[in-house]
Structures are given as C-alpha cells and as structure tokens.
Amino acid sequence: MNLARWLAAAAAALLGAAAGQEPSAPPGRPGDFELLGPAGHLRATFPAPGTVRVRLWPAGEVAPEGSFAVDPAALASPPGPEEALEEGDQVEVRAGGLSLRVDRRSLAFTLRDEAGALVAEAPGPVAWAKGGAGGKLSLLLAPGEEAYGLGDKTKGLSRRGRTFDLWNYEVWGFRPDTDPLYKSIPFLLLLGGGRARGVFLDSAARSHVDVGAADPGRLVWEVDRGAFDLYLLAGPAPAAVIEAFTALTGRTPLPPLWALGYHQSRYSYGSEAEVRSLVRRFGEERLPLDAVWLDIDFQERRAPFRVNRKAFPHFERMVRDLLAQGVRTVVITDPHIRAARGTEPFEGGLRGDHFILDPSSWPEGGGAPRPGARPFLGKAWPGDSAFPELTLARTRRWWGGLYRPYLEAGVAGFWDDMNEPSLFNVRKSMPEEVRHRLDGGGTADHVAVHNAYGLLQARATFEGVRAWRPGARPFVLTRAAYAGAQRFAATWTGDDRADREGMALTVPMLLNLGVSGFAFAGADVGGFAGCPDPALLTAWMELGAYQPLFRNHSDKDTCRREPWVNGEEDLRRRREAILRRYRLLPFLYTLFEESSRTGLPVMRPLWLEHPDDPAVALSDRAFLLGRDLLVAPRLAEGSGPFPVDLPAGDWWEVESGARVGGGRVEASPPEDRTVAVYARAGAIVPLGPAPARAAARPQGSLTLEVWPGPDCRGELYLDAGEGYGYRDGELRRVHYTCTPAEGGIEVTASSEGPFPPWWSATLVVVHGVPRPPAAADRAEVQYDAARQAATVAIPGGRADFTVDLRW
C-alpha cells in the first residue's frame, strides 16, 4: 500500500477498529507510527538509523513522553516511516534500516535490521497491572547470548541467568551477590555469535529484570509504575550499540585534566591542620597529588553548605593556599538540608518553596497542595532534614546557586552522596506516598521518581557550577545514578569492602558501568569498609592506577590508607604505581576525549574490541584501556604467575618486550608488581614524564611506544586541560602510524590543530627489533638487546615527522 494512503487509513482505524474501547491517547508527532488494539497502544518512532523507540501503554492511559534520561536533542526531529505494509493482522513499518512488524491485536512485535537479523522480539502482549500501575513485558533471548550492562550491579560480568532489582539503595560493604545497589541503569547489551543488540527501558520507577533466570529464553522486565518506553538498538557491533545508547542518553563530557590524577580522601579529614599536614607530607614523600576530598565532618553539624568553623577556621584561605600548590579541593554536598529555623539554606528553601512536601500536604484524590503545606522531613546526617524538589527546574537552579560561595573560595569539585536518596529509617528512603511535583504541572509518587533523584542532583550541581564558573569544566561525582547521569557526573561503586573479594569486584563492576554509559568511574582504592593488609593496599593502588577515577578513600575508624602508612617498601611500590598513572596521562586523556565524542568507555571489557572471540566473553579479571592496552591484575592473594586470557591475535608483554599469541597465557609481572600489562600488536602508545600535578605542563620528552603489528596506529590529543577553548579549535590531534616491512619499519606522525606541543623531544621506541638498526636519516639510534627495542630521539617540539629504521 502507498505510505500516505496507509497512514491515512491507519489514522481512521484508530477510532473505528477499537470500537467499545476508551479513546486513544493524544496522537504523537507527524511520522510516528501508532496502533490501538485490544491489548493497548503501541507507538513507534525512529530517532536515528538503527534505533527504534517503541512505547506501549494501556488503553485509556496517556502515552509516556517525558524522560529523565534521554537528551531532548536526540529526539528533536526523528524521520518518519519510509514504507508501511499490511497483511491481515500484521503491519510492517520500515525506517532507518529497520523493519518493525506488529500484530495489531496483541501488539506482539518483531524488529529486524536491513540484513534480516533479529534485533528484538516481544512474543506476546504486555501484562498490565490493575489501575495502570506498571506491568510485565517479555523479550526473547537467543541461545548462547550473553548480556551486559545494568550499571555496576554485582553478580558477575554477564547478566545472563540472573535477576536484578532496579531500586537505588544504600549498601555498606556489599558482596558479590548484593542487590540492589546505588544505581539503576535499565540498559542491556546482548552479544552472541559476534553480533550485538541493545535494549533500554526508560523507566525511573522501581523495576525488576529477569535475564533468562526463570525461563532461559526470555528477558522479562517488570515496572511498578507507568508504561513501557523501550529503545531498541540494532548494532550489530558492540561499539555501535554503546554509541547509539549514549547518543540517546548523553556522553561523559571531557573532564578537566586534574581530575585524572591521584586523589586522596577519607571519612573524614577533620580539620584544617590535618589537611595542610596531609598535603605537606605528599610533597615530602615526592608523591604526585591533584585533589584532597573533604567528607561530612568538614561541615557544621554535618549539614550541607555550612562549614565547621571550629575545625576549619580559615576554610577559604586553606582552599586558596592548596590551589596555589596545584592541589584541588573537592567537598561533599548531600541532598539533605538541616531543618533548623533561622539557618540557611533551610530558610531559603522555605521561602522559594523548594522542598519536597509532606504527604499530609496533599488532599485525597489529587489537586494542588493544601494551604500552609509543610516540607517532608526525614532523618539524615544533620538530624531532621528537608529535601530539594529536584524534579522542578526552578529548584535545580536554586540548588545550583548554593555552590556559589564554594566556587568563589576556589573549591574545584563536588561530591554528591547519599542521593539515592538515603534516609535513616527502615526502608532507607522516603515513604512511597511522598509525591513529587513535576514541571508543567502534575505529580508522581516517589516510586516513580526514586531512581532518578541522584541524576537530578548531579544535574543541578553540574549546571550550577557551569553557571557560576562558566569558563571551567565542572567536576561532579555522584553515588546514585540513573541512565543519562553520565552527562553531569563521574561515579564510583560505593562502599566496597577492604578485602581481596572487594578488590576483585571492582573490575566487572567498572566494566559494566562503562558499557552502561559511565566512562568516568572508579572504586574506593584500598576498600572503604574494613582494613586492608599492607600487601592488599599496595596491590589495590597498583590496580587503581589503571582505572578511570583514581581515588583512595576509607571509612571512619578504619586503618589509614595514605601511601606511606606501611613502611618504605610499600611506599616505594605505591609511589611507582602513582607515577605510572601520571606517565600514562597523555594516553588516558586521549581516551577520555574519544569517549566524549563516541560514548565508548575508557576501561573496556575484552569482548568489546573482540566480539568474535568466545574465549573472552566472560573474562572479568582483565580489561582494556581503549583498544591498545590490556591490564591483567593479580586479584587473588599470592605470588608467581597467574592465568590471563588474551584475545585472539598477537600481543606484546610490555615489561619484557616479548611477543605472545592470543589465548590463555601465564602472566608474570615483575616481582615487585601485581599487574601485568600487554600491548596490542599494532599499538602506538604515547607516554609522558610524571609531573607532580596532572594539570601541570609536563617537562621533558614525549615517549612513543611502538608495538608493531597489523593496523598499526595510535593517537594523541592535546588541549589546555581546562576550559572550553578546544571547542573553538584550540587543540592538537596527532595521528601515528607504523608500516612494518622486511628488515625495517617506518613510523610516521602527522598532526592537525594549533595547540602547541609541550615536549622538548620525542623518543620513538620501536619494539621487536631483532638486531641493532640504522636510521635512514643517520639519526642516532640506541638499542636495548635484552628487550629488542630501538629508540630514536626526535629533537624539539615537533609533532610531524617520519622515522625510517632498517636492520
């Protein structure tokens, strides 16, 4: 049938074919495809090639429209269907390389890509709960298909065969089977036979997902409120699924360079004198340090936005003095405001009507709040506390304005904690009958909003910092999150345990966070809850140096975690771990810039770059930085070699320079290290000297580690490390390639952009050179026979050159 004729007929059928039912919800935008049948409504939109949005809701209800997660720009102007066909009760719509086939009576549907491969299949109608309070939807799982995502849930790398509750919840000292946790990110990437597909259920309500546990062939979503707002992503490459998901929900913005350095924290550094002494000790021990974090004890009565002047009498001067030394200050700001009359910001919140209201403020049956409505009060760190109504834009602006005094003092970053929201009661949160006011009118109960509260606080913090310090890149850390929070904040895995099991959990948790959109994430190095032995703390420092966020943090009344606490040998190893991190900064910063454009994680599971290798589909004890470096930590106690599964292809052992094939190998890091690192054959990795501060201009040579192999290339990204000049072209991008040949190799660098290089020379280190070589231009070549590595020095700050070695 002609598309225009079909759309006209379908519009008429919406009223005629469903005789005896409630009227349809308001129609969607032009180009939406919509069906109304006995099972309810279905509306499909195609926001981008390879992506379809399918909304399902009961007859008589209103279609889901608003989203806490999705960037509105991603849905601004979706193209309409390109073709529509009918065959009995079956209707097929084609758009954006996808074909959606729907049964008009049951609303069962099948989605295929342009090659005919299955993207999603919902075999039956939604089972709606009574009163429209949620429902249950099933999608089919393919045999042998693994599932990844759902943020930093525990229970292993793959989610297949497990169930999960999506309800943001504070947990202290979680274990490998603890659920729920602090975040709810209802996104799954399904991978089987080298092909990937994705499903994102955009619901901030409490929900439950069964990933083939009860029925191995079914993925079952249950939501406690509202309808189903599904985004189905075709892939078929895993990277394409992640790029499509982050195109919808947003990508991690390029962080300030200082945020990639080493950070020291504790619950709590309790006085100005202690903080100054801490920073002084880092200098004395020749330890790089970029940030000190202040937990709740820097506050008066643990109340946000109120400084404890007895312990920090010169807080503003302290912040400025540390900043003059290159050390940033990050402070905590929980979302509970101490409910004390005559104090700010409680009085300001009352004046502006910015607090969540007590359930007694609402009349039965709905309507506006009663006159004299009072705020909901719950117990938290300061005692009785009020909570900002962050669902309202005006309240988010008010909340963002509270940061102004901190920003004027020079505070560099903000730590949003306790924002599940977490309260001191049996349920650890607000009562379900608490109602939230929404922009545009209307309300929603807490069950429907709970999982988005942490995202909304992160957004308010981020936007407040950007408004009051427009020239700086905000740095915000959030504990609780929903999909899309990565646009506003970094995150960490919460209150982990200081034991070997706790350290091992960090790898799969951070990998799944990266798959779920959070490129900037870390875990409390050393473990938060409990006391690590010296060997464990050292091993954790060595692992943490390779993870995106490198923060050492610990609980109150536990042993100290500062690098020097266990004697000279542990201090030496920990110092070396931190220095390795700082030497890696040129490579890491380049990966963060890539992530800001593509959404791909910095820390990646092995299968992301090697989806056709089934041997690494469940690998949760090693990870990739970008595609070029594989990091394999010894996670169990002990010494000696340990097994690592390398993806197919050739790899170079970075420390020894030995070339090894893919498959299971025995990793043998140096005796004084617990982490083995491998480079992809074909990788070119830029390294720098180790400055005392990440944000400081490096002094010395750029080192270019060339690991020959197929597809030999690398990249280096440069900008000021702060501010937004890069948006106006104030950057430099250097592209490196190598061309191996019989008896030689050529390494080429070509750059674009005006930002000046920082290096005084480039040391090109080529590995796998079997005998002393000569350079074609007669440049001096140094040769390390033991490691079979040749080094050529390119003098000056040149970013464009060619090195031609022959042997």
Tab-separated table of N, CA and C in Angstrom, residues 196-280:
chain	number	residue	atom	x	y	z
A	196	ALA	N	25.827	-7.899	18.203
A	196	ALA	CA	25.307	-7.258	19.400
A	196	ALA	C	24.016	-6.520	19.089
A	197	ARG	N	23.178	-6.410	20.095
A	197	ARG	CA	21.954	-5.609	20.037
A	197	ARG	C	21.720	-5.043	21.426
A	198	GLY	N	20.917	-3.996	21.515
A	198	GLY	CA	20.722	-3.357	22.801
A	198	GLY	C	19.260	-3.085	23.083
A	199	VAL	N	18.931	-3.039	24.379
A	199	VAL	CA	17.590	-2.670	24.799
A	199	VAL	C	17.708	-1.765	26.025
A	200	PHE	N	17.005	-0.642	25.956
A	200	PHE	CA	16.978	0.325	27.054
A	200	PHE	C	15.523	0.574	27.405
A	201	LEU	N	15.151	0.254	28.651
A	201	LEU	CA	13.802	0.509	29.152
A	201	LEU	C	13.846	1.795	29.968
A	202	ASP	N	13.313	2.861	29.399
A	202	ASP	CA	13.402	4.175	30.035
A	202	ASP	C	12.287	4.327	31.062
A	203	SER	N	12.542	3.821	32.262
A	203	SER	CA	11.609	3.960	33.379
A	203	SER	C	12.414	4.178	34.643
A	204	ALA	N	12.190	5.309	35.307
A	204	ALA	CA	12.870	5.594	36.565
A	204	ALA	C	12.134	5.004	37.758
A	205	ALA	N	11.052	4.280	37.507
A	205	ALA	CA	10.302	3.652	38.593
A	205	ALA	C	11.022	2.399	39.084
A	206	ARG	N	10.630	1.943	40.246
A	206	ARG	CA	11.141	0.659	40.726
A	206	ARG	C	10.800	-0.423	39.709
A	207	SER	N	11.770	-1.261	39.398
A	207	SER	CA	11.531	-2.297	38.406
A	207	SER	C	12.373	-3.521	38.723
A	208	HIS	N	12.138	-4.554	37.954
A	208	HIS	CA	12.782	-5.842	38.157
A	208	HIS	C	13.067	-6.419	36.784
A	209	VAL	N	14.246	-7.029	36.618
A	209	VAL	CA	14.581	-7.643	35.338
A	209	VAL	C	15.094	-9.052	35.580
A	210	ASP	N	14.545	-9.975	34.812
A	210	ASP	CA	14.944	-11.382	34.836
A	210	ASP	C	15.610	-11.668	33.494
A	211	VAL	N	16.937	-11.889	33.521
A	211	VAL	CA	17.694	-12.077	32.285
A	211	VAL	C	17.887	-13.580	32.059
A	212	GLY	N	16.789	-14.259	31.752
A	212	GLY	CA	16.855	-15.680	31.448
A	212	GLY	C	17.029	-16.570	32.649
A	213	ALA	N	16.624	-16.118	33.847
A	213	ALA	CA	16.738	-16.956	35.044
A	213	ALA	C	15.564	-17.919	35.153
A	214	ALA	N	14.344	-17.400	35.145
A	214	ALA	CA	13.169	-18.260	35.247
A	214	ALA	C	12.945	-19.041	33.959
A	215	ASP	N	13.136	-18.393	32.818
A	215	ASP	CA	13.000	-19.020	31.501
A	215	ASP	C	14.246	-18.643	30.718
A	216	PRO	N	15.123	-19.597	30.393
A	216	PRO	CA	16.389	-19.261	29.732
A	216	PRO	C	16.230	-18.515	28.419
A	217	GLY	N	15.062	-18.585	27.809
A	217	GLY	CA	14.868	-17.942	26.525
A	217	GLY	C	14.183	-16.590	26.595
A	218	ARG	N	13.994	-16.055	27.816
A	218	ARG	CA	13.236	-14.803	27.922
A	218	ARG	C	13.924	-13.787	28.835
A	219	LEU	N	13.892	-12.562	28.372
A	219	LEU	CA	14.270	-11.393	29.148
A	219	LEU	C	12.972	-10.719	29.573
A	220	VAL	N	12.724	-10.663	30.873
A	220	VAL	CA	11.438	-10.174	31.380
A	220	VAL	C	11.669	-8.903	32.197
A	221	TRP	N	11.025	-7.827	31.765
A	221	TRP	CA	11.058	-6.558	32.501
A	221	TRP	C	9.737	-6.373	33.236
A	222	GLU	N	9.823	-5.981	34.491
A	222	GLU	CA	8.637	-5.596	35.249
A	222	GLU	C	8.841	-4.188	35.791
A	223	VAL	N	7.828	-3.329	35.635
A	223	VAL	CA	7.910	-1.978	36.188
A	223	VAL	C	6.735	-1.779	37.145
A	224	ASP	N	6.978	-1.019	38.208
A	224	ASP	CA	5.955	-0.815	39.233
A	224	ASP	C	5.058	0.382	38.964
A	225	ARG	N	5.445	1.229	38.036
A	225	ARG	CA	4.629	2.393	37.693
A	225	ARG	C	4.747	2.656	36.194
A	226	GLY	N	3.678	3.177	35.633
A	226	GLY	CA	3.746	3.694	34.281
A	226	GLY	C	3.725	2.630	33.208
A	227	ALA	N	4.133	3.030	32.015
A	227	ALA	CA	4.076	2.197	30.829
A	227	ALA	C	5.493	1.776	30.442
A	228	PHE	N	5.629	1.253	29.223
A	228	PHE	CA	6.924	0.808	28.723
A	228	PHE	C	7.393	1.752	27.624
A	229	ASP	N	8.573	2.287	27.839
A	229	ASP	CA	9.194	3.179	26.868
A	229	ASP	C	10.521	2.538	26.493
A	230	LEU	N	10.515	1.783	25.396
A	230	LEU	CA	11.652	0.965	25.006
A	230	LEU	C	12.429	1.607	23.865
A	231	TYR	N	13.747	1.524	23.956
A	231	TYR	CA	14.613	1.860	22.834
A	231	TYR	C	15.359	0.589	22.449
A	232	LEU	N	15.251	0.211	21.192
A	232	LEU	CA	15.870	-0.998	20.686
A	232	LEU	C	16.961	-0.603	19.703
A	233	LEU	N	18.162	-1.129	19.909
A	233	LEU	CA	19.359	-0.676	19.203
A	233	LEU	C	19.938	-1.838	18.404
A	234	ALA	N	20.155	-1.625	17.115
A	234	ALA	CA	20.435	-2.721	16.207
A	234	ALA	C	21.878	-3.195	16.207
A	235	GLY	N	22.845	-2.374	16.517
A	235	GLY	CA	24.237	-2.808	16.406
A	235	GLY	C	24.659	-2.880	14.936
A	236	PRO	N	25.228	-3.992	14.428
A	236	PRO	CA	25.487	-5.249	15.148
A	236	PRO	C	26.811	-5.277	15.911
A	237	ALA	N	27.671	-4.264	15.733
A	237	ALA	CA	28.919	-4.225	16.505
A	237	ALA	C	28.617	-3.742	17.912
A	238	PRO	N	29.273	-4.310	18.932
A	238	PRO	CA	29.031	-3.828	20.295
A	238	PRO	C	29.284	-2.333	20.445
A	239	ALA	N	30.331	-1.828	19.806
A	239	ALA	CA	30.620	-0.395	19.904
A	239	ALA	C	29.483	0.428	19.340
A	240	ALA	N	28.845	-0.054	18.271
A	240	ALA	CA	27.723	0.680	17.675
A	240	ALA	C	26.541	0.748	18.631
A	241	VAL	N	26.311	-0.309	19.411
A	241	VAL	CA	25.224	-0.301	20.392
A	241	VAL	C	25.505	0.743	21.473
A	242	ILE	N	26.735	0.780	21.996
A	242	ILE	CA	27.073	1.747	23.041
A	242	ILE	C	27.007	3.162	22.491
A	243	GLU	N	27.488	3.371	21.279
A	243	GLU	CA	27.411	4.704	20.685
A	243	GLU	C	25.962	5.131	20.516
A	244	ALA	N	25.079	4.211	20.106
A	244	ALA	CA	23.663	4.552	19.937
A	244	ALA	C	23.011	4.857	21.278
A	245	PHE	N	23.336	4.056	22.312
A	245	PHE	CA	22.758	4.297	23.638
A	245	PHE	C	23.197	5.647	24.185
A	246	THR	N	24.469	5.979	24.051
A	246	THR	CA	24.946	7.259	24.575
A	246	THR	C	24.546	8.426	23.676
A	247	ALA	N	24.231	8.159	22.405
A	247	ALA	CA	23.650	9.223	21.586
A	247	ALA	C	22.294	9.639	22.129
A	248	LEU	N	21.580	8.697	22.745
A	248	LEU	CA	20.282	8.986	23.351
A	248	LEU	C	20.429	9.634	24.726
A	249	THR	N	21.260	9.052	25.571
A	249	THR	CA	21.307	9.451	26.974
A	249	THR	C	22.435	10.428	27.287
A	250	GLY	N	23.306	10.675	26.324
A	250	GLY	CA	24.383	11.629	26.523
A	250	GLY	C	25.705	10.950	26.827
A	251	ARG	N	26.769	11.702	26.651
A	251	ARG	CA	28.118	11.172	26.817
A	251	ARG	C	28.867	11.939	27.901
A	252	THR	N	29.860	11.281	28.479
A	252	THR	CA	30.683	11.913	29.505
A	252	THR	C	31.423	13.093	28.897
A	253	PRO	N	31.203	14.299	29.388
A	253	PRO	CA	31.937	15.443	28.838
A	253	PRO	C	33.427	15.331	29.156
A	254	LEU	N	34.240	15.975	28.353
A	254	LEU	CA	35.682	15.949	28.571
A	254	LEU	C	35.992	16.535	29.942
A	255	PRO	N	36.573	15.758	30.851
A	255	PRO	CA	36.823	16.277	32.206
A	255	PRO	C	38.052	17.179	32.228
A	256	PRO	N	38.185	17.978	33.282
A	256	PRO	CA	39.440	18.708	33.453
A	256	PRO	C	40.575	17.719	33.682
A	257	LEU	N	41.751	18.061	33.192
A	257	LEU	CA	42.873	17.128	33.259
A	257	LEU	C	43.231	16.778	34.699
A	258	TRP	N	43.064	17.721	35.634
A	258	TRP	CA	43.422	17.426	37.023
A	258	TRP	C	42.604	16.277	37.595
A	259	ALA	N	41.385	16.089	37.075
A	259	ALA	CA	40.516	15.041	37.610
A	259	ALA	C	41.044	13.635	37.317
A	260	LEU	N	41.999	13.519	36.391
A	260	LEU	CA	42.561	12.208	36.051
A	260	LEU	C	43.774	11.856	36.908
A	261	GLY	N	44.182	12.767	37.788
A	261	GLY	CA	45.327	12.499	38.642
A	261	GLY	C	44.959	11.676	39.865
A	262	TYR	N	45.885	11.610	40.815
A	262	TYR	CA	45.664	10.860	42.047
A	262	TYR	C	44.931	11.738	43.055
A	263	HIS	N	43.884	11.154	43.705
A	263	HIS	CA	43.068	11.878	44.685
A	263	HIS	C	43.130	11.152	46.025
A	264	GLN	N	43.247	11.923	47.102
A	264	GLN	CA	43.288	11.350	48.447
A	264	GLN	C	42.054	11.797	49.228
A	265	SER	N	41.376	10.814	49.857
A	265	SER	CA	40.144	11.106	50.587
A	265	SER	C	40.078	10.230	51.834
A	266	ARG	N	39.231	10.618	52.755
A	266	ARG	CA	38.930	9.801	53.933
A	266	ARG	C	37.665	10.338	54.579
A	267	TYR	N	36.922	9.434	55.208
A	267	TYR	CA	35.821	9.836	56.067
A	267	TYR	C	36.345	9.787	57.502
A	268	SER	N	36.866	10.948	57.989
A	268	SER	CA	37.000	12.244	57.358
A	268	SER	C	38.358	12.826	57.718
A	269	TYR	N	38.860	13.737	56.870
A	269	TYR	CA	39.916	14.640	57.294
A	269	TYR	C	39.221	15.766	58.045
A	270	GLY	N	39.408	15.785	59.353
A	270	GLY	CA	38.514	16.537	60.216
A	270	GLY	C	38.925	17.931	60.597
A	271	SER	N	40.076	18.399	60.112
A	271	SER	CA	40.480	19.755	60.494
A	271	SER	C	41.361	20.352	59.422
A	272	GLU	N	41.424	21.675	59.440
A	272	GLU	CA	42.292	22.398	58.516
A	272	GLU	C	43.744	22.005	58.728
A	273	ALA	N	44.150	21.844	59.969
A	273	ALA	CA	45.529	21.470	60.253
A	273	ALA	C	45.857	20.104	59.673
A	274	GLU	N	44.923	19.165	59.767
A	274	GLU	CA	45.162	17.829	59.243
A	274	GLU	C	45.296	17.866	57.725
A	275	VAL	N	44.447	18.634	57.046
A	275	VAL	CA	44.512	18.719	55.588
A	275	VAL	C	45.831	19.328	55.145
A	276	ARG	N	46.241	20.413	55.783
A	276	ARG	CA	47.511	21.049	55.408
A	276	ARG	C	48.686	20.088	55.655
A	277	SER	N	48.645	19.376	56.748
A	277	SER	CA	49.704	18.418	57.050
A	277	SER	C	49.726	17.300	56.010
A	278	LEU	N	48.561	16.856	55.608
A	278	LEU	CA	48.459	15.796	54.607
A	278	LEU	C	49.128	16.217	53.297
A	279	VAL	N	48.781	17.397	52.807
A	279	VAL	CA	49.340	17.866	51.539
A	279	VAL	C	50.849	18.061	51.666
A	280	ARG	N	51.288	18.568	52.799
A	280	ARG	CA	52.723	18.767	53.019
A	280	ARG	C	53.460	17.418	52.979
